[in-house]
XYZ file of C-alpha atoms in Angstrom:
754
model
C -65.264 28.802 -22.438
C -62.162 30.222 -24.080
C -58.923 28.468 -23.241
C -56.656 30.479 -20.972
C -53.492 31.654 -22.685
C -50.370 29.915 -21.403
C -47.661 32.027 -19.817
C -44.984 30.104 -21.726
C -46.595 28.225 -24.631
C -45.113 24.987 -25.965
C -46.341 24.102 -29.457
C -45.652 20.371 -30.045
C -45.041 20.392 -33.805
C -42.706 23.395 -33.626
C -40.885 21.750 -30.718
C -40.394 18.521 -32.701
C -39.251 20.251 -35.906
C -36.697 22.430 -34.117
C -35.466 19.503 -32.045
C -35.000 17.441 -35.214
C -32.866 20.202 -36.737
C -30.762 20.621 -33.617
C -30.389 16.851 -33.237
C -28.638 16.675 -36.601
C -25.956 19.037 -35.319
C -25.661 17.154 -32.033
C -25.203 13.864 -33.892
C -22.493 15.429 -36.028
C -20.643 16.942 -33.073
C -20.802 13.929 -30.743
C -19.594 10.508 -31.733
C -21.952 8.753 -29.332
C -24.681 9.766 -26.882
C -25.763 6.832 -24.759
C -28.908 7.143 -22.586
C -29.055 4.931 -19.520
C -31.975 4.380 -17.192
C -34.533 6.137 -19.410
C -37.067 3.443 -18.517
C -37.215 5.040 -15.070
C -38.773 8.209 -16.500
C -42.544 8.353 -15.784
C -44.552 8.154 -19.007
C -47.322 10.414 -17.716
C -47.862 13.023 -15.052
C -45.868 16.085 -13.962
C -42.095 15.643 -13.735
C -39.241 17.946 -12.786
C -35.966 16.839 -14.390
C -32.901 17.943 -12.439
C -29.759 17.792 -14.605
C -26.109 18.200 -13.603
C -23.273 18.881 -14.034
C -24.016 21.728 -16.446
C -20.837 21.306 -18.504
C -22.057 22.371 -21.961
C -23.880 25.695 -21.961
C -26.624 25.462 -24.643
C -25.794 21.904 -25.700
C -26.931 20.263 -22.451
C -30.599 21.291 -22.876
C -30.680 20.075 -26.488
C -29.205 16.691 -25.573
C -31.627 16.285 -22.670
C -34.591 17.252 -24.861
C -33.461 14.839 -27.560
C -32.945 11.876 -25.222
C -36.257 12.374 -23.431
C -38.185 12.756 -26.686
C -36.654 9.622 -28.206
C -36.519 7.362 -25.166
C -39.447 8.504 -23.001
C -41.576 10.330 -25.630
C -41.852 13.404 -23.422
C -41.427 17.106 -24.181
C -39.897 19.395 -21.589
C -39.760 23.107 -20.833
C -36.198 24.131 -20.019
C -35.461 26.882 -17.510
C -33.043 29.175 -19.363
C -31.170 32.212 -18.076
C -32.894 35.441 -19.113
C -29.499 36.719 -20.280
C -29.304 33.861 -22.777
C -32.859 34.508 -23.953
C -31.748 38.009 -24.971
C -29.490 36.501 -27.652
C -31.378 36.626 -30.944
C -30.612 33.150 -32.235
C -30.645 31.247 -28.928
C -33.576 33.216 -27.527
C -35.744 32.610 -30.606
C -35.162 28.844 -30.597
C -35.651 28.629 -26.834
C -38.903 30.585 -26.967
C -40.296 28.354 -29.707
C -39.413 25.280 -27.619
C -41.344 26.556 -24.599
C -38.339 27.592 -22.487
C -38.945 29.551 -19.276
C -36.671 32.605 -18.852
C -35.061 32.915 -15.406
C -33.434 36.110 -14.177
C -30.150 35.665 -12.299
C -28.900 38.294 -9.883
C -25.235 37.693 -10.741
C -25.934 38.451 -14.415
C -26.905 41.982 -13.370
C -23.988 42.561 -10.968
C -22.288 45.958 -11.302
C -19.107 47.430 -9.848
C -19.933 49.472 -6.745
C -18.288 52.557 -5.313
C -15.760 52.252 -2.467
C -14.416 49.212 -0.617
C -15.730 46.869 2.063
C -14.268 44.899 4.986
C -15.281 42.824 8.022
C -14.594 44.784 11.238
C -15.163 41.780 13.519
C -15.050 38.543 11.490
C -14.984 36.271 14.562
C -17.567 37.704 16.974
C -19.811 39.390 14.387
C -19.067 37.849 10.948
C -22.253 39.136 9.266
C -21.462 42.827 9.855
C -19.934 44.549 6.792
C -18.538 48.066 6.753
C -17.618 50.220 3.828
C -15.104 52.898 3.007
C -16.470 55.681 0.769
C -19.477 53.497 -0.085
C -23.132 54.352 -0.728
C -24.981 51.237 0.447
C -28.348 53.006 0.645
C -28.403 53.650 -3.111
C -26.184 50.860 -4.477
C -27.112 47.815 -2.378
C -30.836 46.994 -2.042
C -32.086 44.673 0.709
C -32.379 41.173 -0.721
C -29.645 41.899 -3.259
C -26.121 40.499 -3.282
C -22.660 41.689 -2.319
C -20.170 40.033 -4.688
C -16.409 39.845 -4.099
C -13.740 39.689 -6.842
C -13.033 36.285 -8.366
C -10.245 34.267 -6.715
C -9.256 30.774 -7.930
C -12.262 30.703 -10.245
C -14.805 31.516 -7.536
C -16.397 34.797 -6.466
C -17.937 34.712 -2.995
C -21.276 36.463 -2.527
C -23.792 37.031 0.240
C -27.383 38.251 0.450
C -28.020 41.642 2.085
C -30.265 41.429 5.150
C -30.212 44.988 6.494
C -28.733 48.360 5.567
C -27.667 50.474 8.536
C -26.364 53.440 6.588
C -24.173 54.440 3.642
C -21.164 52.619 5.099
C -22.623 49.729 7.078
C -24.849 46.742 6.305
C -25.573 43.262 7.561
C -25.576 40.137 5.406
C -27.855 37.133 5.830
C -25.065 34.547 6.137
C -21.389 35.036 6.847
C -18.751 34.724 4.126
C -17.085 31.331 4.231
C -13.802 30.067 2.883
C -10.234 31.303 3.314
C -10.171 33.381 0.117
C -13.182 35.502 1.083
C -11.858 36.114 4.609
C -8.455 37.121 3.281
C -10.129 39.568 0.892
C -12.243 41.153 3.637
C -9.689 41.275 6.468
C -6.324 41.598 4.744
C -5.019 38.796 6.971
C -3.130 35.808 5.599
C -3.340 33.577 8.703
C -6.520 31.812 7.569
C -6.594 28.012 7.283
C -8.558 25.937 4.791
C -11.501 25.718 7.172
C -11.825 29.521 7.251
C -10.468 29.896 10.793
C -7.869 32.428 11.945
C -4.666 30.738 13.050
C -3.564 33.556 15.351
C -6.939 33.911 17.010
C -9.322 36.838 16.846
C -12.449 38.233 18.365
C -11.100 41.573 19.584
C -13.150 43.927 17.495
C -11.312 46.279 15.190
C -7.984 44.553 15.825
C -9.171 41.549 13.766
C -8.382 43.602 10.641
C -4.924 44.835 9.686
C -4.429 48.525 10.406
C -3.181 49.226 6.886
C -6.055 47.339 5.205
C -8.553 49.606 3.420
C -10.893 46.909 2.166
C -11.804 44.976 -0.955
C -13.492 46.176 -4.098
C -16.919 44.646 -4.686
C -20.000 44.432 -6.859
C -23.679 44.621 -6.021
C -26.517 42.709 -7.653
C -30.227 43.577 -7.399
C -32.915 41.368 -5.935
C -34.656 39.401 -8.700
C -38.404 38.767 -8.588
C -39.021 35.180 -9.731
C -42.820 35.230 -9.376
C -43.444 34.900 -13.120
C -40.982 32.001 -13.341
C -42.741 30.032 -10.620
C -46.157 30.812 -12.106
C -45.052 29.447 -15.499
C -43.550 26.318 -13.911
C -46.619 25.644 -11.746
C -48.852 26.070 -14.805
C -46.848 23.535 -16.802
C -46.769 21.019 -13.949
C -50.469 21.494 -13.243
C -51.238 20.459 -16.825
C -49.195 17.264 -16.405
C -46.181 18.553 -18.313
C -42.449 18.345 -17.683
C -39.946 20.976 -16.590
C -36.154 20.657 -16.672
C -33.754 22.694 -14.577
C -29.992 22.835 -14.141
C -29.901 23.568 -10.393
C -26.256 24.646 -10.257
C -27.380 28.008 -11.605
C -25.168 28.142 -14.691
C -22.742 26.204 -16.831
C -19.191 25.564 -15.632
C -16.131 23.426 -16.348
C -15.372 22.207 -12.831
C -14.891 18.495 -12.017
C -17.292 18.675 -9.053
C -20.931 19.642 -8.607
C -21.598 23.219 -7.573
C -23.949 23.949 -4.648
C -27.546 23.587 -5.798
C -29.916 26.526 -5.907
C -33.151 26.234 -3.926
C -35.406 26.822 -6.964
C -36.028 23.155 -7.763
C -37.145 22.419 -4.192
C -39.433 25.464 -4.102
C -41.005 24.441 -7.413
C -41.675 20.889 -6.262
C -42.989 21.835 -2.817
C -45.042 24.736 -4.137
C -46.679 22.595 -6.797
C -47.508 19.801 -4.347
C -48.766 22.267 -1.764
C -51.340 23.485 -4.312
C -52.061 20.051 -5.835
C -51.183 17.271 -3.337
C -52.564 14.484 -5.541
C -50.782 15.482 -8.754
C -48.205 12.680 -8.424
C -45.272 15.002 -9.102
C -41.893 13.264 -9.444
C -38.347 14.612 -9.469
C -35.994 12.704 -11.798
C -32.221 13.241 -11.487
C -30.256 13.302 -14.763
C -26.494 12.857 -14.873
C -24.839 14.645 -17.826
C -21.624 12.630 -18.086
C -19.245 13.727 -20.859
C -15.917 12.454 -22.114
C -14.127 15.704 -23.127
C -17.334 17.727 -23.394
C -15.840 20.572 -25.455
C -14.093 18.411 -28.068
C -15.420 17.520 -31.500
C -16.626 13.894 -31.871
C -16.594 13.244 -28.123
C -18.938 10.945 -26.211
C -21.610 11.325 -23.549
C -23.719 9.175 -21.238
C -27.027 10.616 -20.016
C -28.082 8.665 -16.950
C -31.469 8.874 -15.258
C -31.829 8.028 -11.584
C -34.785 6.689 -9.654
C -37.721 9.131 -9.494
C -37.976 10.989 -6.193
C -41.325 11.110 -4.413
C -41.493 14.248 -2.300
C -42.406 13.165 1.267
C -45.796 14.356 2.483
C -44.143 15.526 5.702
C -42.035 18.041 3.762
C -45.080 19.352 1.900
C -46.918 19.851 5.205
C -43.817 21.514 6.663
C -43.741 23.843 3.660
C -47.426 24.684 4.083
C -47.023 25.414 7.788
C -44.524 28.177 7.066
C -41.297 26.227 7.727
C -40.278 26.712 4.112
C -36.558 27.053 4.712
C -36.354 23.736 6.575
C -38.517 21.880 4.033
C -36.549 23.309 1.117
C -33.231 22.451 2.736
C -34.199 18.814 3.351
C -35.553 18.267 -0.166
C -32.531 19.972 -1.711
C -30.212 17.598 0.143
C -32.207 14.636 -1.205
C -31.928 16.002 -4.742
C -28.188 16.567 -4.337
C -27.577 12.996 -3.170
C -29.631 11.656 -6.087
C -27.481 13.669 -8.514
C -24.294 12.371 -6.920
C -25.568 8.845 -7.643
C -25.808 9.489 -11.415
C -22.752 11.682 -12.002
C -18.989 11.309 -11.876
C -17.523 14.042 -9.707
C -14.120 14.535 -8.140
C -12.566 17.231 -5.955
C -10.119 18.317 -8.667
C -8.850 17.588 -12.180
C -5.797 15.586 -11.030
C -7.997 13.232 -9.041
C -10.214 12.674 -12.069
C -7.172 11.841 -14.221
C -5.955 9.403 -11.561
C -9.344 7.687 -11.396
C -9.506 7.300 -15.172
C -6.031 5.774 -15.193
C -7.044 3.310 -12.471
C -10.134 2.371 -14.440
C -8.036 1.529 -17.509
C -5.526 -0.452 -15.468
C -8.282 -2.365 -13.699
C -9.420 -3.880 -16.983
C -6.554 -6.355 -17.570
C -8.604 -8.414 -20.029
C -8.209 -5.584 -22.544
C -11.879 -5.681 -23.508
C -13.615 -2.444 -24.448
C -16.243 -1.626 -21.872
C -19.518 0.046 -22.908
C -19.887 3.714 -21.992
C -22.420 3.238 -19.167
C -20.119 0.696 -17.549
C -17.174 3.105 -17.782
C -19.196 5.877 -16.149
C -20.353 3.583 -13.345
C -16.835 2.250 -12.787
C -15.428 5.790 -12.594
C -18.125 6.766 -10.114
C -17.423 3.857 -7.767
C -13.676 4.333 -8.009
C -14.087 7.995 -7.018
C -16.143 6.881 -4.039
C -13.493 4.368 -3.003
C -10.638 6.825 -3.518
C -12.382 9.484 -1.437
C -12.761 6.994 1.417
C -9.274 5.432 1.277
C -7.114 8.240 -0.154
C -5.013 8.447 3.026
C -4.255 4.721 2.998
C -0.500 4.123 2.388
C -1.313 1.623 -0.371
C -3.381 4.224 -2.224
C -0.693 6.872 -1.759
C 1.978 4.553 -3.181
C -0.276 3.482 -6.051
C -1.094 7.099 -6.907
C 2.616 7.931 -7.099
C 3.306 4.973 -9.423
C 0.421 5.876 -11.737
C 1.526 9.513 -11.953
C 5.036 8.398 -12.985
C 3.528 6.040 -15.574
C 1.306 8.819 -16.979
C 4.314 11.143 -17.165
C 6.244 8.582 -19.238
C 3.272 8.218 -21.570
C 3.180 11.992 -22.001
C 6.911 12.194 -22.743
C 6.602 9.498 -25.434
C 3.421 11.046 -26.843
C 1.484 7.807 -26.343
C -1.821 6.751 -24.892
C -2.307 3.926 -22.455
C -3.826 1.465 -24.930
C -0.938 1.995 -27.370
C 1.614 0.485 -24.967
C 0.447 -2.961 -26.116
C 2.222 -2.399 -29.455
C 5.463 -3.235 -27.647
C 4.636 -6.955 -27.776
C 4.368 -7.004 -31.598
C 7.127 -8.588 -33.646
C 9.103 -6.365 -36.020
C 7.535 -8.059 -39.042
C 4.026 -7.493 -37.737
C 4.831 -3.865 -36.941
C 6.131 -3.263 -40.486
C 3.108 -4.843 -42.177
C 0.679 -3.040 -39.841
C 2.405 0.270 -40.509
C 2.291 -0.181 -44.294
C -1.371 -1.243 -44.189
C -2.401 1.716 -42.074
C -0.438 4.186 -44.171
C -2.270 2.932 -47.255
C -5.602 3.128 -45.482
C -4.773 6.630 -44.284
C -3.999 7.698 -47.856
C -7.402 6.444 -49.023
C -9.121 8.193 -46.121
C -7.286 11.424 -46.922
C -8.606 11.372 -50.475
C -12.147 11.061 -49.155
C -11.593 13.744 -46.521
C -9.754 16.428 -48.498
C -12.631 17.792 -50.658
C -14.994 18.233 -47.733
C -12.226 19.615 -45.548
C -11.394 22.301 -48.093
C -15.031 23.201 -48.731
C -15.945 23.353 -45.047
C -12.678 24.968 -43.893
C -14.219 28.469 -43.495
C -16.721 27.109 -40.972
C -14.008 25.222 -39.079
C -11.851 28.343 -38.841
C -14.737 30.631 -37.906
C -16.077 28.268 -35.229
C -12.609 27.904 -33.714
C -11.944 31.644 -33.536
C -15.405 32.639 -32.314
C -15.657 29.852 -29.715
C -12.299 30.816 -28.183
C -13.342 34.471 -28.083
C -16.675 33.642 -26.438
C -14.912 31.351 -23.971
C -12.686 34.197 -22.824
C -15.663 36.522 -22.491
C -17.591 33.962 -20.460
C -14.584 33.311 -18.221
C -14.156 37.022 -17.522
C -17.841 37.415 -16.606
C -18.158 34.224 -14.544
C -17.614 33.613 -10.857
C -17.301 29.800 -11.100
C -15.615 28.883 -14.394
C -12.020 27.644 -14.480
C -11.123 27.919 -18.179
C -14.459 28.636 -19.849
C -14.518 25.310 -21.697
C -18.213 24.843 -21.030
C -19.104 27.330 -23.791
C -16.743 25.991 -26.482
C -19.012 23.239 -27.813
C -22.007 25.553 -27.700
C -20.408 28.207 -29.879
C -18.894 25.704 -32.270
C -22.392 24.337 -32.911
C -23.999 27.779 -33.105
C -21.414 29.020 -35.610
C -21.817 25.884 -37.699
C -25.605 26.183 -37.575
C -25.451 29.792 -38.793
C -22.537 29.653 -41.278
C -22.932 26.206 -42.846
C -26.233 26.948 -44.676
C -24.822 30.254 -45.897
C -21.672 28.536 -47.136
C -23.635 25.806 -48.923
C -25.895 28.430 -50.488
C -22.811 30.327 -51.695
C -21.304 27.196 -53.266
C -24.630 26.292 -54.914
C -25.019 29.820 -56.254
C -21.449 29.766 -57.591
C -22.017 26.419 -59.332
C -25.297 27.658 -60.808
C -23.663 30.831 -62.121
C -20.774 28.838 -63.589
C -23.236 26.518 -65.327
C -25.260 29.421 -66.673
C -22.181 31.255 -67.975
C -20.214 28.574 -69.821
C -21.639 25.203 -68.746
C -18.709 24.682 -66.331
C -16.129 25.149 -69.065
C -18.164 22.851 -71.333
C -18.232 19.860 -68.955
C -21.912 20.302 -68.123
C -24.231 18.933 -70.920
C -26.650 21.405 -72.465
C -29.670 19.257 -71.665
C -29.152 19.690 -67.899
C -31.570 22.445 -66.699
C -30.494 25.086 -64.198
C -33.002 23.910 -61.574
C -31.363 20.490 -61.594
C -27.975 22.104 -60.915
C -29.467 23.898 -57.927
C -30.987 20.671 -56.583
C -27.673 18.899 -57.132
C -25.786 21.558 -55.171
C -28.237 21.439 -52.263
C -27.612 17.694 -51.889
C -23.995 17.404 -53.055
C -22.194 19.918 -50.827
C -23.665 18.740 -47.486
C -23.014 15.129 -48.555
C -19.374 15.904 -49.291
C -19.019 17.474 -45.852
C -20.635 14.500 -44.122
C -18.431 12.055 -46.040
C -15.374 14.071 -45.049
C -16.516 13.910 -41.432
C -16.810 10.129 -41.463
C -13.593 9.545 -43.391
C -11.734 12.099 -41.301
C -12.872 10.536 -38.026
C -11.510 7.136 -39.031
C -8.396 8.707 -40.507
C -7.591 10.549 -37.271
C -7.864 7.307 -35.323
C -5.417 5.694 -37.739
C -3.069 8.687 -37.595
C -2.918 8.507 -33.791
C -1.958 4.826 -33.992
C 1.083 5.428 -36.222
C 3.403 6.952 -33.608
C 3.729 3.828 -31.400
C 4.308 1.713 -34.525
C 7.114 4.034 -35.661
C 8.609 4.001 -32.161
C 8.544 0.202 -32.212
C 10.848 0.227 -35.260
C 13.464 2.253 -33.360
C 15.578 -0.139 -31.209
C 16.087 2.491 -28.490
C 12.459 3.538 -28.253
C 11.313 -0.080 -28.619
C 13.306 -0.938 -25.527
C 11.572 1.934 -23.732
C 8.181 0.664 -24.880
C 8.952 -2.840 -23.662
C 9.928 -1.486 -20.245
C 6.817 0.660 -20.166
C 4.652 -2.331 -21.032
C 6.192 -4.367 -18.205
C 5.667 -1.444 -15.850
C 2.048 -1.190 -16.919
C 1.484 -4.887 -16.265
C 3.032 -4.523 -12.813
C 0.907 -1.491 -11.930
C -2.199 -3.250 -13.270
C -1.632 -6.127 -10.868
C -1.079 -3.665 -8.015
C -4.310 -1.852 -8.871
C -6.248 -5.109 -9.032
C -4.771 -6.326 -5.752
C -5.566 -3.080 -3.927
C -9.145 -3.005 -5.247
C -9.671 -6.671 -4.419
C -8.400 -6.005 -0.890
C -10.286 -2.808 -0.135
C -13.365 -3.507 -2.251
C -14.941 -6.115 0.068
C -14.550 -3.711 2.995
C -16.676 -1.119 1.208
C -19.038 -3.431 -0.703
C -20.110 -6.585 1.199
C -21.051 -8.519 -1.966
C -17.901 -7.492 -3.847
C -16.702 -11.067 -4.515
C -20.157 -12.513 -5.230
C -20.928 -10.355 -8.239
C -18.210 -8.850 -10.420
C -18.282 -6.661 -13.485
C -14.624 -7.328 -14.341
C -13.176 -10.768 -13.811
C -10.288 -11.055 -11.378
C -7.197 -12.077 -13.385
C -5.538 -13.351 -10.198
C -8.220 -15.963 -9.591
C -8.791 -18.961 -11.815
C -12.094 -19.860 -10.196
C -13.841 -16.613 -11.054
C -17.535 -17.406 -11.164
C -19.235 -17.097 -14.526
C -23.008 -17.095 -14.278
C -24.740 -19.426 -16.754
C -27.156 -17.950 -19.211
C -30.739 -17.796 -18.111
C -32.923 -20.488 -19.688
C -35.884 -18.122 -19.554
C -34.528 -15.819 -22.217
C -36.939 -15.419 -25.098
C -34.410 -13.908 -27.449
C -32.225 -16.893 -27.811
C -28.856 -17.325 -26.191
C -27.066 -14.284 -24.907
C -23.337 -13.818 -24.676
C -21.329 -11.504 -22.515
C -17.887 -10.060 -23.257
C -15.004 -11.802 -21.556
C -14.615 -10.604 -18.033
C -18.100 -9.093 -17.844
C -20.336 -10.902 -15.412
C -24.070 -10.190 -15.348
C -25.724 -9.454 -12.019
C -26.100 -12.342 -9.613
C -29.601 -13.837 -9.502
C -29.511 -13.462 -5.726
C -29.106 -9.714 -5.904
C -31.453 -7.903 -3.597
C -32.290 -5.166 -6.030
C -33.753 -7.131 -8.923
C -37.209 -6.048 -7.952
C -36.274 -2.490 -8.738
C -35.633 -3.409 -12.350
C -39.120 -4.622 -13.052
C -41.310 -2.294 -15.062
C -45.031 -1.873 -14.685
C -45.333 -4.690 -12.193
C -43.878 -7.264 -14.599
C -41.091 -9.414 -13.290
C -37.671 -8.310 -14.425
C -36.854 -11.920 -15.248
C -39.537 -12.026 -17.944
C -39.579 -8.435 -19.107
C -37.111 -7.202 -21.674
C -35.158 -4.175 -20.582
C -34.869 -1.300 -23.055
C -32.027 -1.313 -25.542
C -30.048 1.207 -23.508
C -30.087 -1.238 -20.582
C -28.665 -4.185 -22.515
C -25.836 -4.533 -19.994
C -28.293 -4.762 -17.079
C -28.587 -2.390 -14.171
C -24.997 -1.924 -13.080
C -26.201 -1.005 -9.617
C -26.895 -4.723 -9.080
C -23.256 -5.637 -9.609
C -21.071 -6.000 -6.550
C -18.685 -3.101 -6.747
C -21.422 -0.953 -8.310
C -24.162 -1.669 -5.742
C -25.848 1.638 -4.995
C -26.829 0.383 -1.549
C -25.882 -2.591 0.669
C -27.876 -5.812 0.261
C -31.249 -5.594 1.976
C -32.021 -8.106 4.682
C -35.721 -7.508 4.345
C -37.689 -10.426 2.983
C -39.845 -7.993 1.036
C -36.836 -7.108 -1.105
C -35.326 -10.550 -1.384
C -35.209 -12.301 -4.697
C -37.486 -15.114 -3.622
C -40.377 -12.840 -2.774
C -39.566 -9.900 -4.975
C -38.470 -10.197 -8.584
C -39.446 -13.891 -8.888
C -42.854 -13.430 -7.314
C -44.593 -13.739 -10.640
C -42.950 -17.100 -11.290
C -42.589 -18.757 -7.927
C -44.990 -17.079 -5.558
C -43.822 -17.404 -1.993
C -41.474 -20.360 -2.403
C -38.188 -19.435 -0.703
C -35.184 -19.950 -2.935
C -31.754 -20.858 -1.618
C -28.396 -21.199 -3.254
C -27.561 -24.657 -4.667
C -25.316 -26.740 -2.500
C -22.051 -27.906 -3.978
C -22.174 -31.428 -5.446
C -18.827 -32.827 -4.547
C -19.271 -36.581 -5.036
C -21.136 -39.207 -7.035
C -23.263 -40.084 -4.008
C -24.387 -36.464 -3.687
C -25.294 -36.348 -7.362
C -27.326 -39.540 -7.058
C -29.155 -38.100 -4.049
C -30.037 -34.920 -5.963
C -31.239 -36.923 -8.981
C -33.380 -39.117 -6.719
C -35.100 -36.097 -5.166
C -35.747 -34.541 -8.566
C -37.297 -37.751 -9.920
C -39.472 -38.060 -6.822
C -40.718 -34.500 -7.182
C -41.489 -35.053 -10.886
C -43.538 -38.173 -10.034
C -45.558 -36.273 -7.463
C -46.169 -33.481 -9.953
C -47.335 -36.004 -12.572
C -49.785 -37.549 -10.119
C -51.265 -34.111 -9.417
C -51.785 -33.481 -13.135
C -53.406 -36.890 -13.650
C -55.642 -36.425 -10.602
C -57.066 -33.096 -11.823
C -56.731 -33.641 -15.545
C -55.221 -30.238 -16.190
C -51.827 -28.726 -16.956
C -52.770 -25.336 -15.550
C -51.501 -24.105 -12.244
C -52.258 -21.114 -10.104
C -50.351 -17.935 -10.819
C -48.605 -18.043 -7.469
C -46.842 -21.290 -8.307
C -46.908 -22.281 -4.649
C -50.119 -24.336 -4.808
C -51.939 -26.538 -7.317
C -55.491 -26.017 -8.575
C -56.609 -29.150 -6.761
C -55.755 -27.904 -3.302
C -58.061 -25.806 -1.137
C -55.752 -22.836 -1.415
C -55.621 -23.353 -5.127
C -59.405 -23.235 -5.398
C -59.420 -19.942 -3.537
C -56.826 -18.536 -5.906
C -58.873 -19.665 -8.924
C-alpha cells in the first residue's frame, strides 16, 4: 500500500542540515544559550511545545529547535504565520523544516469606509453602529473589527451578526478604557473600563459632537488545513511547537493566549484518547534579546497531561468551556517558566533588587538569575503596596539614577574600594590588553564592516515597518535580532566570495605584487580565501567581545583617579551597601510569610546571620566531591519535591541530573519553591525520593547533640545497631539485603520479597 503523502512533510536530514547552518549564526549572535529542565521533555510520543514570550521573531523558533534537537533529540514542526511564509528566504527554510503555515486575521486587516461608535456602551455594549459604513460588504460574520492602535495596543472584536450597512453586533464587548474612549468620545472612563459619570441612557451615553472612530476589518480565516496538518503530525508521534501569543512582541508581560493550542490538544485526544499526548511549556527568557552577544535561558516546565474530563467535555459539545479551562492551565504553566512584569520600570526594579540581594558578590548561573527574578516579581506583585517596599523602590530608583549620571554599572561601584596604586596598575594593564585585543579585532572589523552597517540599517527599517503594522508592539525590538541574523546570513557569504574572488584575481594578475610564490596554484588561493576570511571574522568577534568588556571597565578606573569623582564613588559604594542590607532585611522579613520553608533552604546565604546552614556534601555522590559557590546552598534533603526530580523511576539521589541541571532543581530551594511543602506522606522524602534506598523507613531530622553525654548515647545506639546487623549477616551467611531496605532476607517478609 502506497504511503499517504503528508500535508506538511518533515525530511529529517534536510531538517538537521538546515538547523546546523542556522545554529552557527545563533551561536555567533548569542554569547550563551542555557537550556534548563530539558530532561522533562518526553523522549517519545506526541508533544505540543508551548513557547512564550515570543520576543525574537524568527530567532525564537530556531533556538527552540536547536535546544530540543541537542538536549531531547526531538524534531519539531513550528507553526509559522502565513505572512512570514510568503517571504522567500524565511518561507523556503521554514518549509524545508516542516513548518505549518497559519493564517492570521489581523495580517489581512484593511482600512474600512466610515466610522463606528457604541450607541449604548452600558446597557448594550455589543451593539456597534456606523456612520457612512458598508458593513454588509466590508465586514463578514466571523471577521474582526479592529480599532486604531493606542499605547501599543489595538482593540478588536469578532463580528457576531450584521443588521445592515450601518449596524452590527460583536461577540464580546470591547474592554479597556482606551477602546471605550475611542468608541464613545468620552474621557470619564477609569482604568477598569467603567464610566465615572454613570451611563445607561441610550444615545446620551455618547457625546453629541462625536462622529465615531475610524476602523479596520479583517476576514474570517479558515484554519481547517492547519489543524489537519497538526493532527497528522501528532498522530504519527511527532512534535509540534506553537507560540500561543499569536505573534512576536517586545512587551515585558505575556499577551493573552490564543485558543489554538487548546483546540489542537483536545481535538487530537478526542480522536486518539490513548495517544499519550503531552503539552510542555517552554519559557524563552532573554537578557536584552535584540542585542548582539546577549544571553538566553530556555526553560522547560513539567509536562501537562490533559484531564480526561476536559476531553469528554470537548466531545460532548462544550468546546468553549473545555478550551477555556485547558488554556488557563497552559497559561499558568507558562507563568511558572517565564519572567514577566507589568511594565518595563518594574522589571528594571526587580533586576536591581536581584543584584543587591547577592551581597557575597558571586556570579550566579543564568538559570538561577532567571528563577530569582521570577520569584522577586511574584513577591513584588504581592507586597508592592507595603510601605517598606515603597520606600525601598524609591531608594533603588535614586541609586540607579546616580549610576546613570556617572555612566557606571552596578558591579563597577566596587572599584571605589581599590587603592590608588592598584587602580593605576589595573588601568595600565587593561589599556595594554585592550591594545592587543584591538590589533586582533581591527582586520576582521574592517572586512566585515559592510555586513555590520547593512544589518544595522535594514534591521532598524524593518523594526519601524513591523511597529507600524502591529497592534501589540511597543518599539518593534522583537524583529531586530531576526533581521540582523537574516542580513548576515545573506550578505556574509557574498562578501566572503567577493574577497576570495578579489584575492584570486590579484594572485592571477601579478602574484599579489610579487609576494605570492609562483609555485602556489590558483585553486589553493581559493581554498585559502574560503577558510581565511571567515576565520578572521570569527577571531575579530572573540577578540572584540573581550575588548568591549575591558573598555567598559575603564571608566570607573579613570573616575577613581579623580579625587572629586572618587569621593562620589565612595559615597555611592556606601549607599549601595546600605541599600543591599535594606533589601536583604526586607526579603528576609517578607519571604517567610510567602514561602513557609524560606529559612530552611536558601539559595543565597544571609549575610546578617552567622549561623547560616551549609548542607554537607552527599556521601552517595559517584563523581567525587562536589563544591558549591559561596552563598549557594543546595536543596535541603527534606524537601518535599525531590521525587519530582527522579527520571525514569530511578531515585534522584542516585541518578545524575543532566549537565544543564548541575545546580539542581531550583524549585526545591526555599524562596524558589514552586508550591508549598506537601504534607502528604506519598510525597515526603522518606517514602518518595529515597524509596529505592530505604524502603518505608521513616526518616526524621537529626536531633542536636549538645553535650558529651548525648554524644555517648548516640554512639552507643549506633554500636548496638551495628552488632545486631552483624548477627543477621552471620546467621544467614549473606551480605545481600532486600531492595526495600526495611527487612532482611532472613525474615518472613524478606523471603516474600525475594
